[in-house]
Coordinates of C-alpha atoms in Angstrom, one line a residue:
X1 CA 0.0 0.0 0.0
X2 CA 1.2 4.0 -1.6
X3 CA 1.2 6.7 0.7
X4 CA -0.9 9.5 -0.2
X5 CA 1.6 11.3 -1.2
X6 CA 3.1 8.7 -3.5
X7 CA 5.7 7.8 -1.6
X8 CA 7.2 3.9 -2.3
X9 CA 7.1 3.4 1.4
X10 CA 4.1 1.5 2.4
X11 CA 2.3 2.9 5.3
X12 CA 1.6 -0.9 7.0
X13 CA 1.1 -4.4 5.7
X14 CA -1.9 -6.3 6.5
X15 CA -1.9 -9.9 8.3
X16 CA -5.0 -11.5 8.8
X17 CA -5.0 -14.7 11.1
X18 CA -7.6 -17.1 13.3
X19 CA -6.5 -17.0 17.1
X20 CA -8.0 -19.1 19.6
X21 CA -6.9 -19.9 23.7
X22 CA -6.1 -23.3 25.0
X23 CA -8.8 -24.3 27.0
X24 CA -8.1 -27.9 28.2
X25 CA -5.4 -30.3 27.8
X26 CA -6.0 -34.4 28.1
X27 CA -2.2 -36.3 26.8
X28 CA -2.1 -35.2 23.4
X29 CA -5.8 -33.8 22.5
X30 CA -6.0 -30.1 22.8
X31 CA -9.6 -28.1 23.1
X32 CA -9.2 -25.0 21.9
X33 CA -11.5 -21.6 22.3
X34 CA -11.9 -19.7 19.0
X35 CA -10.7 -20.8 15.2
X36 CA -14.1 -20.2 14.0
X37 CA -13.2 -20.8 10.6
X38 CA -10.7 -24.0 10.8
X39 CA -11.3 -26.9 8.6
X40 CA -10.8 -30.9 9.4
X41 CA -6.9 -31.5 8.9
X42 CA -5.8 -28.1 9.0
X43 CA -2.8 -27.5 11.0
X44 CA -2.5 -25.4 14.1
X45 CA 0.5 -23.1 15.3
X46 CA 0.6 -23.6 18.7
X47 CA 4.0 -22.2 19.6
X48 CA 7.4 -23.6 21.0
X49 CA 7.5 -25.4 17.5
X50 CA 4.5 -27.6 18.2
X51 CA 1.9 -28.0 15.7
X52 CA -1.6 -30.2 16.0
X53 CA -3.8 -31.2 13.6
X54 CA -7.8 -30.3 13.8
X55 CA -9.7 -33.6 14.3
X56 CA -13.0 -32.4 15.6
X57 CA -15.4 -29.7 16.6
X58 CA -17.8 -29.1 19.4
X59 CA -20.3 -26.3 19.6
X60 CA -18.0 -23.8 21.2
X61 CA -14.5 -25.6 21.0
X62 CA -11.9 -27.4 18.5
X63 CA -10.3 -30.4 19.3
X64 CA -6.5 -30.7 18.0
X65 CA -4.1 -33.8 18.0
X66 CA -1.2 -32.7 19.0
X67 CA 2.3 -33.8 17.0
X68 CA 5.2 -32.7 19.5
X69 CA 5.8 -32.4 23.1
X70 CA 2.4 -31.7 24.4
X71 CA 4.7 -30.9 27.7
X72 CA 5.5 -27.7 26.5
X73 CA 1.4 -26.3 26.4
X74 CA -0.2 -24.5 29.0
X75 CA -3.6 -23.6 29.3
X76 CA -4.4 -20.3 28.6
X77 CA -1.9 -20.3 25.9
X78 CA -2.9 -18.4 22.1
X79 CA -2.9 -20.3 19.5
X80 CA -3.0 -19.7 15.7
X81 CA -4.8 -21.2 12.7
X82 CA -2.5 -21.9 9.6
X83 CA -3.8 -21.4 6.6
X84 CA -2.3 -25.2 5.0
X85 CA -3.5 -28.6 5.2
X86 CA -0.6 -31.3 7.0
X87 CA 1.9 -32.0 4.9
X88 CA 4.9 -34.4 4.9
X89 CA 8.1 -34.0 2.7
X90 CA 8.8 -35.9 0.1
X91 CA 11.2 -37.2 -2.3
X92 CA 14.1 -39.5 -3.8
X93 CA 16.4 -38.6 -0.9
X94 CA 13.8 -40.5 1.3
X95 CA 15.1 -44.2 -0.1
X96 CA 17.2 -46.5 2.2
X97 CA 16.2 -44.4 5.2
X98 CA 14.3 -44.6 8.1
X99 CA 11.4 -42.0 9.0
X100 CA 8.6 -41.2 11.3
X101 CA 4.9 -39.8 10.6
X102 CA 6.1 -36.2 10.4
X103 CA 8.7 -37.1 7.9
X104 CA 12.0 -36.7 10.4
X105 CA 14.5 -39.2 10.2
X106 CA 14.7 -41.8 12.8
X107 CA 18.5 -43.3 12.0
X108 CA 21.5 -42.0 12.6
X109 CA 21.6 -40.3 9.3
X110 CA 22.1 -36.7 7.8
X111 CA 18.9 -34.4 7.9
X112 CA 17.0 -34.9 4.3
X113 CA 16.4 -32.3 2.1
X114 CA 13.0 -32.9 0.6
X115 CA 12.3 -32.3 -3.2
X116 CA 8.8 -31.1 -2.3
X117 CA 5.8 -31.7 0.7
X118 CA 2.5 -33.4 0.0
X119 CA -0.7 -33.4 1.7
X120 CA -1.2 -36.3 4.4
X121 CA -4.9 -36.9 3.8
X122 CA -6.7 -36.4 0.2
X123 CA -9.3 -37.5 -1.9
X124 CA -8.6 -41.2 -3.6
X125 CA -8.2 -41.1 -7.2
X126 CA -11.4 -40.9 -9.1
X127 CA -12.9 -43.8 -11.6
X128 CA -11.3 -41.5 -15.2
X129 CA -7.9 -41.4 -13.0
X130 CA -7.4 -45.3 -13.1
X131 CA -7.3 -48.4 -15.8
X132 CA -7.9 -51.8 -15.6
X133 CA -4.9 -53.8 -13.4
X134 CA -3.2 -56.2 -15.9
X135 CA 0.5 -56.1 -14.9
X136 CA 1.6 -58.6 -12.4
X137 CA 3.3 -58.3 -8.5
X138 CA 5.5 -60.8 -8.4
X139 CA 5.9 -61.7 -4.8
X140 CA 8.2 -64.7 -4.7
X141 CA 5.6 -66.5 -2.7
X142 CA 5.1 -70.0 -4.8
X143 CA 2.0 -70.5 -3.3
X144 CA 0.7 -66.9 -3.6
X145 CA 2.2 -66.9 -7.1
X146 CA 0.6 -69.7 -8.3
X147 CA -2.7 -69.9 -6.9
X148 CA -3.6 -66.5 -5.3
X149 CA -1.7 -63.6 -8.0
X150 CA -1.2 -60.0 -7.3
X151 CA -1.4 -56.9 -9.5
X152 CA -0.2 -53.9 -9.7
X153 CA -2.9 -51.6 -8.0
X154 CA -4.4 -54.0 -5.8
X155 CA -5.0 -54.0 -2.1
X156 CA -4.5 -57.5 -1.0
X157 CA -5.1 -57.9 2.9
X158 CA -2.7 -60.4 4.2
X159 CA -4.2 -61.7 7.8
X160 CA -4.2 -64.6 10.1
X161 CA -3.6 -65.1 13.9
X162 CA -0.4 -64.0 15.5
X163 CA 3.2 -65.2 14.8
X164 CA 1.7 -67.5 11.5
X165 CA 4.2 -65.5 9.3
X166 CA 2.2 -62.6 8.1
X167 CA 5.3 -60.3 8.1
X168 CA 7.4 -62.8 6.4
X169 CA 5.3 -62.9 3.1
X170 CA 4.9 -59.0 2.9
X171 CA 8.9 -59.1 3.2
X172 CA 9.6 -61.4 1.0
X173 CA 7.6 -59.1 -1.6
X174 CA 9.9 -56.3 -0.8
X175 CA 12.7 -58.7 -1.9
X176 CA 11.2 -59.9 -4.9
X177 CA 11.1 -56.3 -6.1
X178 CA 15.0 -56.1 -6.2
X179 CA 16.1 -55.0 -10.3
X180 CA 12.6 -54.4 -11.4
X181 CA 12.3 -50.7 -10.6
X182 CA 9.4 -51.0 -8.2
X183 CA 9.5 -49.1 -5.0
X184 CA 8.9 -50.2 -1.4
X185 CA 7.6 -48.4 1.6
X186 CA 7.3 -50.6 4.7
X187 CA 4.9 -49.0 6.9
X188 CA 5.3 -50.2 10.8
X189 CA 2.5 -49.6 13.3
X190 CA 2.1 -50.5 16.3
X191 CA 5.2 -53.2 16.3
X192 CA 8.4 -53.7 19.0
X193 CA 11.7 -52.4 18.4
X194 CA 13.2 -55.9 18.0
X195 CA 10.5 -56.7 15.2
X196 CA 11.1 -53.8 13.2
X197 CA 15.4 -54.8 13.9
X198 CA 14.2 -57.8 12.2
X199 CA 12.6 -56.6 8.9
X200 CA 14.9 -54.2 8.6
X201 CA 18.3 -56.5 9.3
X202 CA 16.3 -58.8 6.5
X203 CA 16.3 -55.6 4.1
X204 CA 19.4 -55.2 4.3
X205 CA 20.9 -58.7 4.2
X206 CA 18.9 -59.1 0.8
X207 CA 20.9 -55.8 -0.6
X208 CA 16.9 -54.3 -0.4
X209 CA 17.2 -51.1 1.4
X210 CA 18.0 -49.0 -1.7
X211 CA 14.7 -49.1 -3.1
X212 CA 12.8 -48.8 0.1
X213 CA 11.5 -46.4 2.4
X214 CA 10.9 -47.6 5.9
X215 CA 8.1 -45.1 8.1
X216 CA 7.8 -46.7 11.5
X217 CA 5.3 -45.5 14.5
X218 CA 6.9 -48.0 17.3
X219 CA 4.6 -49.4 20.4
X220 CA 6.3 -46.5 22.1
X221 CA 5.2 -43.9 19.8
X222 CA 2.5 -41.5 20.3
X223 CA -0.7 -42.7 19.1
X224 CA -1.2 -39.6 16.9
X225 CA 1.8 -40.9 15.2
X226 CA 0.5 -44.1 14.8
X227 CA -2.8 -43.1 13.5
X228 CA -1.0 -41.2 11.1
X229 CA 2.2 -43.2 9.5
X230 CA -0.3 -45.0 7.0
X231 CA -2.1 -41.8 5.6
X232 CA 1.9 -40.5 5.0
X233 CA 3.3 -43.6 3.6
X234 CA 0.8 -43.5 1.2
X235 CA 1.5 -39.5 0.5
X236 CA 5.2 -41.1 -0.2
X237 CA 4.1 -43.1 -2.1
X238 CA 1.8 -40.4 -3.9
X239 CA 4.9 -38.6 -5.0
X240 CA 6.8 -41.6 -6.7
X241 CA 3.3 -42.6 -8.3
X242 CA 3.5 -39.3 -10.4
X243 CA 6.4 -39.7 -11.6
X244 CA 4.7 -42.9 -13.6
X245 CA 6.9 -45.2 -11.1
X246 CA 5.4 -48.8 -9.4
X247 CA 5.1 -48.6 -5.8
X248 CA 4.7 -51.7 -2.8
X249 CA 3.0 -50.3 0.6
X250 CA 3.6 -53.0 3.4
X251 CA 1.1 -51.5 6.1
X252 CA 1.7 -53.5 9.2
X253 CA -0.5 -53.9 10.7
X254 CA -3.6 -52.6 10.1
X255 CA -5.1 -53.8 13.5
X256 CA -3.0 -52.0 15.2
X257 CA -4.1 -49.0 13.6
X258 CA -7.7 -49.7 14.5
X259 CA -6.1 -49.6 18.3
X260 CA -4.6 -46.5 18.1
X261 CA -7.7 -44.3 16.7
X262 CA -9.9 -46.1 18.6
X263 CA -7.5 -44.7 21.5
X264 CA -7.6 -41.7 20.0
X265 CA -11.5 -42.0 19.6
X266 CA -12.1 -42.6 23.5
X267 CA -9.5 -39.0 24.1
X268 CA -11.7 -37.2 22.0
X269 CA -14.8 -38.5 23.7
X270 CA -16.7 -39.7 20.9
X271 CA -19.3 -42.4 21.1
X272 CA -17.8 -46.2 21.4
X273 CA -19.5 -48.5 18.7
X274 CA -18.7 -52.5 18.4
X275 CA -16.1 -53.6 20.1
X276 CA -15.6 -50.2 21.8
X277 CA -14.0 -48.8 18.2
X278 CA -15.6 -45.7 16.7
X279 CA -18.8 -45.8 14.1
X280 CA -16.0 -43.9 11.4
X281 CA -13.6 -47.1 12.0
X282 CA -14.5 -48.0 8.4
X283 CA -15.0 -45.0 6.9
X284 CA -11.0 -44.5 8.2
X285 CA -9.3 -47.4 6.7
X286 CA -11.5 -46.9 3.7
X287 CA -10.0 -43.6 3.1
X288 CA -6.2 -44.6 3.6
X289 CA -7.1 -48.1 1.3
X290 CA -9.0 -46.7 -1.6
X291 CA -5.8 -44.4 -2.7
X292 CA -4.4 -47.7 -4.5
X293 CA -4.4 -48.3 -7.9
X294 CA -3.1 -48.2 -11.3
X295 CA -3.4 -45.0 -12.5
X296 CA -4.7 -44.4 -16.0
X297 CA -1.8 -43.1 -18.6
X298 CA -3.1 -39.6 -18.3
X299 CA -1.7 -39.7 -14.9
X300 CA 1.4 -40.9 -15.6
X301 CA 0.7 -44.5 -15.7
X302 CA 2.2 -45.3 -12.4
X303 CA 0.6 -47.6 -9.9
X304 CA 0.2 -48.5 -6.1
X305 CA 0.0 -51.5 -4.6
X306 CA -1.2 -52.0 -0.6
X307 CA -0.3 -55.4 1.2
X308 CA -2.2 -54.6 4.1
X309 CA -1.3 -56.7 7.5
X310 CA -4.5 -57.6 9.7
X311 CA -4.8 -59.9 12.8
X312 CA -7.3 -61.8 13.5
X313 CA -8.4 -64.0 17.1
X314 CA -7.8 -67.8 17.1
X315 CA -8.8 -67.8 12.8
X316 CA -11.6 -65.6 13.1
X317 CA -12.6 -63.8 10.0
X318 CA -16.2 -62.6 11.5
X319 CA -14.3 -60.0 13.9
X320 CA -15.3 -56.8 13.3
X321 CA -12.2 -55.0 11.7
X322 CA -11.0 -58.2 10.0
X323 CA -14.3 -58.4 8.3
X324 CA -14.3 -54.4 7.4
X325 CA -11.1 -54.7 5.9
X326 CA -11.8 -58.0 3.6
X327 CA -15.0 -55.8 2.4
X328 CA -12.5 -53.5 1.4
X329 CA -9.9 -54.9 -0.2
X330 CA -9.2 -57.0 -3.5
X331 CA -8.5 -60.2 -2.1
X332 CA -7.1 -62.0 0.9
X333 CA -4.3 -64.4 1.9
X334 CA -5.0 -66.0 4.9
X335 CA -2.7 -67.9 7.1
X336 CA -4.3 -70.9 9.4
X337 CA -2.9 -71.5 12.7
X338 CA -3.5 -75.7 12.4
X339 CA -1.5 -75.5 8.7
X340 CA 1.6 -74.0 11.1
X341 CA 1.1 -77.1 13.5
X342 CA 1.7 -79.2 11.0
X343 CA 5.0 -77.8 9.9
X344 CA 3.3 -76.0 6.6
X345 CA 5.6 -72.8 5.6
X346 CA 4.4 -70.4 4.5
X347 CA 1.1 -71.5 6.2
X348 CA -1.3 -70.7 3.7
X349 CA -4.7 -71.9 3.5
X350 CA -5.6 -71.1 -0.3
X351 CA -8.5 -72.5 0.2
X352 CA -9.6 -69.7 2.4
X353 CA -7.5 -67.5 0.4
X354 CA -8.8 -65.3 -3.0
X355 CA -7.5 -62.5 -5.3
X356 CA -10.2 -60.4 -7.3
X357 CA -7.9 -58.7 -9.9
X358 CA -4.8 -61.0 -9.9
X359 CA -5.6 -63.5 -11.8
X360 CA -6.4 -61.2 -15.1
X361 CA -2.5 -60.1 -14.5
X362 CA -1.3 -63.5 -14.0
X363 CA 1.4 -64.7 -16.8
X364 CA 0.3 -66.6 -18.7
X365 CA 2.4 -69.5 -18.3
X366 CA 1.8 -69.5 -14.3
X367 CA -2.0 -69.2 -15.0
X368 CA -1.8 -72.3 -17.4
X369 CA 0.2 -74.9 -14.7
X370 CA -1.6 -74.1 -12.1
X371 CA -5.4 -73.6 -13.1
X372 CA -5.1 -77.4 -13.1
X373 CA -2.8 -78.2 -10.0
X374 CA -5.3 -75.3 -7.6
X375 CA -8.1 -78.4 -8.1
X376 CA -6.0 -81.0 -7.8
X377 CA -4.5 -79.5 -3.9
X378 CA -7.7 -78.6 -3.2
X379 CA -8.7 -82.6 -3.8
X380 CA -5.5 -83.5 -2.1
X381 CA -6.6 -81.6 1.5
X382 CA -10.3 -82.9 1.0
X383 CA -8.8 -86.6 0.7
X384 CA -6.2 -86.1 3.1
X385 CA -9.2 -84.8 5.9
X386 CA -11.1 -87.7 5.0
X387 CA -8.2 -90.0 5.3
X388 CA -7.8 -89.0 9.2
X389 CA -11.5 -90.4 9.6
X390 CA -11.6 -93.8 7.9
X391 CA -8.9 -97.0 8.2
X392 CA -8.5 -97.3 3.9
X393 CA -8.7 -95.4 0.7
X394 CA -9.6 -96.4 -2.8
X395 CA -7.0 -96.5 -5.5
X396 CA -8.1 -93.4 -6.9
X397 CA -8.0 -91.3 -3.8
X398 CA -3.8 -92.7 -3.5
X399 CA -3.2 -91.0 -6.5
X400 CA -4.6 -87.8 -5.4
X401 CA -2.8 -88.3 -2.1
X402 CA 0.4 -89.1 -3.8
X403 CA 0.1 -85.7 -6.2
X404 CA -0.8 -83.3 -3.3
X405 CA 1.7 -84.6 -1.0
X406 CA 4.4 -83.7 -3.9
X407 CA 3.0 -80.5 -4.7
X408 CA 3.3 -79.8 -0.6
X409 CA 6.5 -80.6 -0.7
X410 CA 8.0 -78.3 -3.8
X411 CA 5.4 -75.2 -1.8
X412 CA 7.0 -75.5 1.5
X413 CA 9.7 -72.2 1.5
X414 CA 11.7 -70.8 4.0
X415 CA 11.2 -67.3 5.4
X416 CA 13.4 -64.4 3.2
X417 CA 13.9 -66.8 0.4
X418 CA 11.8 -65.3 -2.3
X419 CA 11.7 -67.7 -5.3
X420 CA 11.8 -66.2 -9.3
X421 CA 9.4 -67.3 -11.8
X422 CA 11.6 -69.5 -13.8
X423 CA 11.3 -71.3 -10.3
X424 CA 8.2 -71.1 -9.7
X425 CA 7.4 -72.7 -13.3
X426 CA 10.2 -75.8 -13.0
X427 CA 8.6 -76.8 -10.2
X428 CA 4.8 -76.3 -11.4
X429 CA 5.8 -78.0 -14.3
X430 CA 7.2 -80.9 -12.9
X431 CA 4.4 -81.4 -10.3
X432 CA 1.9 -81.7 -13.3
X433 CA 3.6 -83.9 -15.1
X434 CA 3.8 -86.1 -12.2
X435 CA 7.4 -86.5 -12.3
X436 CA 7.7 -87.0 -8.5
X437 CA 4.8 -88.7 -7.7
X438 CA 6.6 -91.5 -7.4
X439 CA 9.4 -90.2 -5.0
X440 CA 9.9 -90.7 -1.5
X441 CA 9.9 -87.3 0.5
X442 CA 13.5 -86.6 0.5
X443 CA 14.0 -87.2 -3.2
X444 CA 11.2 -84.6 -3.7
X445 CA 13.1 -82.3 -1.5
X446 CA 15.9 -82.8 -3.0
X447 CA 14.3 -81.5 -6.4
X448 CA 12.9 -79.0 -4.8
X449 CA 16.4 -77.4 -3.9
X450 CA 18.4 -78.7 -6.7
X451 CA 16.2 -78.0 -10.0
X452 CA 16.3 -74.4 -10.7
X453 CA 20.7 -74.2 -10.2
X454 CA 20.5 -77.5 -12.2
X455 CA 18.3 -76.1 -15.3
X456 CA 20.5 -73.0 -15.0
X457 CA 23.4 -75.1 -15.8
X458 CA 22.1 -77.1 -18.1
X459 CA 20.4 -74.7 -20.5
X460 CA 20.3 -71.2 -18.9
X461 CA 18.5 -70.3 -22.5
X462 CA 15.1 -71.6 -21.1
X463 CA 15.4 -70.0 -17.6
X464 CA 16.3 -66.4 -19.9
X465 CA 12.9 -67.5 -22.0
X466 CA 10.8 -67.7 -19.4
X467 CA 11.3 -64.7 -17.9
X468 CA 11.2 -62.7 -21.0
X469 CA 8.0 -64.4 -22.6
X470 CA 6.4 -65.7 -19.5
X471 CA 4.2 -67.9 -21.9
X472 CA 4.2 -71.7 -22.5
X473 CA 5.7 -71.8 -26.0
X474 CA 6.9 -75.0 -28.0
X475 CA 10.2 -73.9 -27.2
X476 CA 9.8 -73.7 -23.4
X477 CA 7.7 -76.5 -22.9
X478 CA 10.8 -78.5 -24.6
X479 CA 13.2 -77.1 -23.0
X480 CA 11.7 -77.9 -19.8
X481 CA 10.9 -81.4 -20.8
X482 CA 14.7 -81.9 -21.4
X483 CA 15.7 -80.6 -18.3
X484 CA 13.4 -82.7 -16.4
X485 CA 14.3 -85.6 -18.7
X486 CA 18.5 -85.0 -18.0
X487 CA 17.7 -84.3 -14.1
X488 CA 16.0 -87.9 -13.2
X489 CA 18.6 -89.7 -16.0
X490 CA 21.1 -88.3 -13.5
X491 CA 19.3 -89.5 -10.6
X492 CA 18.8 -92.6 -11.7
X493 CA 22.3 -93.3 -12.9
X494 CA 23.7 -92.1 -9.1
X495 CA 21.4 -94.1 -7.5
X496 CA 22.2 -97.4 -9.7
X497 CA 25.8 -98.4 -9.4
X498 CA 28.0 -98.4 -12.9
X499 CA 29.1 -101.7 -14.1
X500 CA 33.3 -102.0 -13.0
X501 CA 35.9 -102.7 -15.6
X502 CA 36.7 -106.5 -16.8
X503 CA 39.5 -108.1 -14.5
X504 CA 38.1 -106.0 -11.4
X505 CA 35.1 -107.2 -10.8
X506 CA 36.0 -111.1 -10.9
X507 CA 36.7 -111.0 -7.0
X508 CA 33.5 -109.0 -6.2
X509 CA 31.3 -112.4 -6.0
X510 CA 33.6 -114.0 -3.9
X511 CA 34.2 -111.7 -1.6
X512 CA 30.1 -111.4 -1.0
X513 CA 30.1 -115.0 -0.9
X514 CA 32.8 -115.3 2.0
X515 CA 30.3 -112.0 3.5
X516 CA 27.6 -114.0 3.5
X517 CA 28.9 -117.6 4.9
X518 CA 30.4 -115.6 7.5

C-alpha cells in the first residue's frame, strides 16, 4: 500500500490470522476456544514449535491432535490457525532411510532435504484417474504366485492369527522387487523395536534397502503418530506414483491402527460402537485403502500397490475390523494356525485364500500350470481330511494323495527366500507332469532345492525365455521337458551303481560269498 503522497514506502502491511486460547489439555488432544473458521486437517500453530492437527469440533470448542511435546502447552496459551493442510516431505532422498509420521528421520543419518511436501490426507483417485490392473506383483511367494496372484494396484489384505508369518510374506515381496524398478515403503505400526530390527536387518541382508523407504510408529510412539504413518506412507508413495513409477506399501498392521484411533476416539470422547471402536472405523481405513491403484496413462501410468497386514483371534474372520477390511480390499491371503502345527511354511490356506484382480494379471504361463494343480491341492486336502477319519482309501484317492503330498513338498519355503518365476514354473511344471509322484519325500526335497541351479546349468536359454516371454511356448515346454528328462537320468544313474571294468570285478562275488557264509 502508496502513501498519499506517492511515496514507495508502504504505510503498514496487512496480516489477517484465526486466534484461539487453549482451554483444556488431556495427553495429546488439545480443546481450543476460538478458530471459528478452521477446517478438518488443517494445522494449528501452537508455539514452542508444536503443531496439531484439527480432528474435531464441538459447539464452542476445536479439538486438536497434538504432533510434539504436548509438555511444552499451558492452558491459557494463544494459538493460531494456519492457513495449509498437514503435509509431509517428500522425495528421492527418502530411499534406504528410516522416517517417522512427520517425515523426520529416525536413523543415525544426515537431515533430508526434501524435493517437495505433499498433503497427508486427500481425496482417492477418481474412476477416469485409473485403468484396468493387468500387470503382475511378483511376490516370490510360490504359493501366492501360483494360486492367489497379485497386480499392480491391488489391495491384498494379508491376515491370520499372531506369529503364522504374516510379516514374512509382505517381506519377502519387498525382496522380490530387487532389479525391477518397483518401489517399497514398509509401513510399521504398532510393532516392538526388535520386530522392526528384524525386517529391517532382512532388508538389508537381501541388498533391499536401496529401493525402500521404511516409516515406523513403534509401540512406544505417540498414538497420533501411529494413527497417522499409514495416511503418510501413502502421501510417499503419492509422489513416486507421479512420476509414472510402481510402488509396494507393506502396512503393518492394520489392526494396530484400529487400536490406536480407537484410543484416539475414546480421548476425543466420541461415542464407542462394536467392540468399543468408533462408528467412522470404516470409513478410516477406507479412506487410507481406496488411494491404491493403477493410474490411468493420463496420470502418468504409475501404480500403487497395498499389502495390508490384519490380525485376527484364534482364525476368526467374523471379527469386526478383519471383516471391514476383507470388504475393502481386493482379495485376501489367509494364514491358518492348524497348517503351522503341522510344519506348513508359509502356512497358507488357499483354500480360504482369493484375489479379485490378480488372476487377469497373472502370466500366462503361471495361469496355465496351475489352473489345473489349484483343483487338484484342493482334492488332495479334501482326501487327506477324510483320510484321518476312515482306516482305507480307494485307489483313486492314493493317486490324489500321492500328487498333493508332492506338490506340498516343492510349496513348502523358507522365510526371506523369495523364489523367481523360472522357479516357480520348474517346479509347477514338474508337479503336473507327475514327475515326482513317485518319490519318496527326500528325493522330492531334494528336487525342490536342486532344480532351478541345475536347469540354469544345463540350459540357462530356457530360464532367460521364461522370464522374458512368460508364456508356454513350443520352445519352453521342450526345454523344460529336457531338463526334467537330464535331471532324473542323473538320478537314476547315481542311485544305480555303474558296471566295474573287466579283470576288477572277478573278485566281487567271492568276496560277497565269503560276506555271507560268515
Amino acid at each position: 500500500m502508496k502513501s498519499s503522497l506517492g511515496s514507495g514506502i508502504p504505510l503498514f502491511k496487512m496480516k489477517l490470522a484465526e486466534t484461539g486460547k487453549v482451554r483444556d489439555i488431556k495427553k495429546i488432544i488439545a480443546r481450543i476456544d476460538g478458530l471459528p473458521s478452521c477446517l478438518y486437517g488443517q494445522l494449528v500453530d501452537m508455539g514452542e514449535g508444536v503443531r496439531g492437527i484439527v480432528m474435531g469440533f464441538e459447539e464452542t470448542e476445536v479439538l486438536v491432535l497434538v504432533l510434539g511435546d504436548e509438555n511444552k502447552l499451558r492452558i491459557g496459551r494463544e494459538v493460531t490457525g494456519v492457513n495449509e493442510p498437514f503435509t509431509i516431505p517428500v522425495g528421492h532422498r527418502f530411499l534406504g532411510r528410516m522416517i517417522n509420521a512427520l517425515g523426520e528421520t529416525c536413523d543415525s543419518g544426515a537431515p533430508i532435504m526434501a524435493q517437495e511436501r505433499r498433503p497427508v490426507f486427500r481425496d482417492s483417485p477418481g474412476i477416469t484417474d485409473r485403468q484396468p490392473v493387468y500387470q503382475v506383483l511378483h511376490t516370490g511367494t510360490k504359493i501366492v504366485d501360483a494360486f492367489v496372484p497379485i497386480g499392480k494396484g491391488q489391495r491384498q489384505l494379508i491376515i491370520g492369527d499372531r506369529m503364522t508369518g504374516k510379516t514374512v510374506l509382505a517381506m519377502d515381496a519387498i525382496l522380490s522387487q530387487k532389479g525391477k524398478g518397483t518401489i517399497c515403503i514398509y509401513c510399521c505400526i504398532g510393532k516392538s523395536m526388535s520386530s522392526l530390527e528384524k525386517a529391517v536387518g532382512a532388508l538389508k541382508t537381501n541388498g533391499a534397502l536401496g529401493y525402500t523407504i521404511i516409516m515406523i510408529a513403534l509401540d512406544n510412539a505417540p498414538v497420533g503418530e501411529q494413527y497417522l504413518v499409514p495416511y503418510a506412507a501413502a502421501s510417499m508413495a503419492d509422489f513416486f506414483v507421479a512420476e509414472g513409477k510402481d510402488v509396494l506399501v507393506v502396512i503393518d498392521d492394520l489392526t494396530k491402527h484400529a487400536w490406536a484411533y480407537r484410543q484416539l476416539s475414546l480421548l476425543l470422547e466420541r461415542p464407542p460402537g462394536r467392540e468399543a471402536y468408533p462408528g467412522d472405523i470404516f470409513y478410516i481405513h477406507t479412506q487410507l485403502m481406496e488411494r491404491a491403484g493403477k493410474m490411468s496413462e493420463e496420470r502418468g501410468g504409475g501404480s500403487m500397490t497395498f499389502l495390508g497386514v490384519a490380525e485376527t483371534l484364534e482364525g476368526d474372520l467374523t471379527g469386526y475390523i478383519p471383516s471391514n477390511l476383507i470388504s475393502m480390499c481386493d482379495g485376501l491371503v489367509f494364514f491358518s494356525n492348524p497348517l503351522l502345527g503341522e510344519g506348513i511354511r508359509p502356512a497358507i490356506d488357499f483354500t480360504m485364500s482369493v484375489s479379485i484382480v490378480g488372476g487377469k494379471a497373472q502370466a500366462p504361463i503361471l495361469r496355465k500350470l496351475a489352473t489345473e494343480l489349484r483343483v487338484q491341492f484342493a482334492q488332495y486336502k479334501e482326501v487327506e481330511r477324510l483320510s484321518k477319519l476312515q482306516s482305507g482309501i480307494s485307489r483313486e484317492a492314493e493317486q490324489v494323495m500321492r500328487r498333493g503330498q508332492a506338490m506340498a513338498t516343492i510349496l513348502q519355503q523358507g522365510q526371506f527366500a523369495p523364489v523367481s518365476l523360472a522357479e516357480e514354473v520348474l517346479l509347477l511344471f514338474a508337479a503336473r507332469a507327475g514327475r515326482l509322484d513317485g518319490l519318496d519325500l527326500a528325493a522330492q526335497r531334494a528336487f525342490r532345492d536342486e532344480i532351478f541351479s541345475f536347469a540354469r546349468e544345463l540350459n540357462p536359454d530356457v530360464i532367460s525365455k521364461i522370464e522374458e516371454l512368460q508364456e508356454m511356448t513350443t520352445d519352453v515346454e521342450k526345454g523344460l521337458t529336457d531338463v526334467m528328462d537330464a535331471y532324473f537320468a542323473q538320478v537314476a544313474s547315481a542311485e544305480t551303481p555303474g558296471e566295474e571294468e573287466d579283470g576288477e570285478s572277478e573278485g566281487e562275488p567271492v568276496a560277497e560269498e565269503e560276506a555271507d557264509n560268515a
